[in-house]
XYZ file of C-alpha atoms in Angstrom:
132
model
C 160.194 83.477 122.090
C 163.206 81.377 122.995
C 163.553 80.171 126.604
C 166.708 82.249 127.003
C 164.861 85.375 125.780
C 162.005 84.683 128.207
C 164.369 84.359 131.173
C 166.295 87.442 130.044
C 163.023 89.382 129.839
C 162.081 88.146 133.351
C 165.342 89.378 134.809
C 165.283 92.662 132.878
C 161.879 93.312 134.429
C 163.307 92.427 137.850
C 166.180 94.868 137.452
C 163.769 97.572 136.250
C 161.482 96.874 139.228
C 158.756 96.263 136.661
C 156.796 93.785 138.730
C 153.947 93.577 136.226
C 156.541 92.764 133.550
C 157.875 89.947 135.703
C 154.382 88.620 136.306
C 153.710 88.717 132.525
C 156.517 86.138 132.121
C 155.003 83.529 134.430
C 151.996 81.207 134.115
C 148.887 81.620 136.257
C 149.777 78.272 137.875
C 153.469 78.994 138.512
C 155.247 76.889 141.115
C 157.711 78.970 143.105
C 160.330 77.288 145.266
C 161.745 79.878 147.635
C 165.319 79.410 148.849
C 165.109 77.292 152.012
C 161.338 77.730 152.033
C 158.185 76.005 150.960
C 156.757 75.742 147.448
C 154.126 78.340 146.652
C 151.639 77.936 143.853
C 149.908 80.431 141.620
C 150.519 83.893 140.267
C 148.719 85.575 143.179
C 151.119 84.092 145.757
C 154.051 84.885 143.482
C 152.921 88.532 143.258
C 152.631 88.668 147.068
C 156.167 87.315 147.376
C 157.492 89.954 144.952
C 155.724 92.723 146.908
C 157.174 91.444 150.207
C 160.705 91.256 148.755
C 160.366 94.794 147.344
C 159.350 96.040 150.781
C 162.366 94.473 152.528
C 165.111 94.445 149.886
C 166.419 96.601 147.040
C 168.241 94.305 144.642
C 169.888 94.439 141.257
C 171.271 91.389 139.437
C 174.519 91.519 137.488
C 176.575 88.989 135.529
C 173.473 87.078 134.504
C 174.358 83.893 132.572
C 171.425 81.973 131.113
C 171.577 78.320 130.010
C 168.778 76.322 128.391
C 168.008 72.678 127.690
C 168.022 71.480 124.074
C 164.259 70.878 124.179
C 163.488 74.374 125.508
C 161.535 73.195 128.547
C 164.137 74.113 131.141
C 166.517 76.950 131.798
C 168.971 77.995 134.489
C 170.517 81.306 135.374
C 173.515 82.263 137.502
C 174.006 85.813 138.687
C 175.260 88.128 141.418
C 172.678 89.725 143.723
C 173.705 93.265 144.711
C 171.382 94.452 147.390
C 170.404 96.685 150.252
C 168.493 95.308 153.226
C 165.794 97.937 153.742
C 163.318 96.526 156.267
C 163.702 93.695 158.756
C 162.323 90.422 157.404
C 160.736 87.926 159.819
C 163.279 85.696 161.531
C 166.281 87.462 160.023
C 168.751 90.028 161.392
C 167.590 93.632 161.898
C 167.755 95.787 158.824
C 169.482 99.143 158.789
C 170.431 99.625 155.166
C 173.182 96.979 155.030
C 174.565 96.246 151.581
C 175.327 92.740 150.390
C 176.696 90.967 147.331
C 175.879 87.319 146.869
C 176.104 84.720 144.091
C 172.790 82.998 143.342
C 171.126 80.793 140.809
C 167.666 79.854 139.585
C 166.121 76.964 137.699
C 163.092 77.317 135.435
C 160.540 75.114 133.759
C 159.004 76.654 130.670
C 155.903 75.792 128.686
C 154.153 77.709 125.903
C 156.348 80.820 126.334
C 155.643 81.065 130.065
C 157.668 80.227 133.163
C 155.790 77.470 134.980
C 158.323 76.916 137.780
C 161.144 78.954 139.281
C 163.443 77.624 142.013
C 165.984 80.021 143.528
C 169.115 79.157 145.473
C 171.653 81.248 147.368
C 173.758 80.808 150.498
C 171.539 82.159 153.268
C 174.278 81.838 155.882
C 176.596 83.975 153.781
C 173.849 86.581 153.380
C 173.323 86.598 157.157
C 177.044 86.990 157.714
C 177.150 89.993 155.388
C 174.209 91.793 156.999
C 175.041 90.981 160.644
């Protein structure tokens, strides 16, 4: 599978809320860099992160553009996050169903048809402004 196809499959699973499908795209030893957070390691912690996000947010990604390196070991994606803030997340404004729309991006390392690292970036202050 090409790196672009792998990333497309990962985001198709995200948009379908197919968390098992997302997890099938990542390695057991995935490194996950959370926006403005600490690196987490391993599929178990990644699955816990997905479950937490699903509890607090309802998101759909649009305008996904995927770029890959010539050697196929890296990829990047840019997209728009269209979301609803469902449940208050620790340290963030109170949730009451606020909607938001936010540009974001992610960087991937890929090995043997698996995502081995994902790093996500978005403007947290803009998100806070939209939900406050």
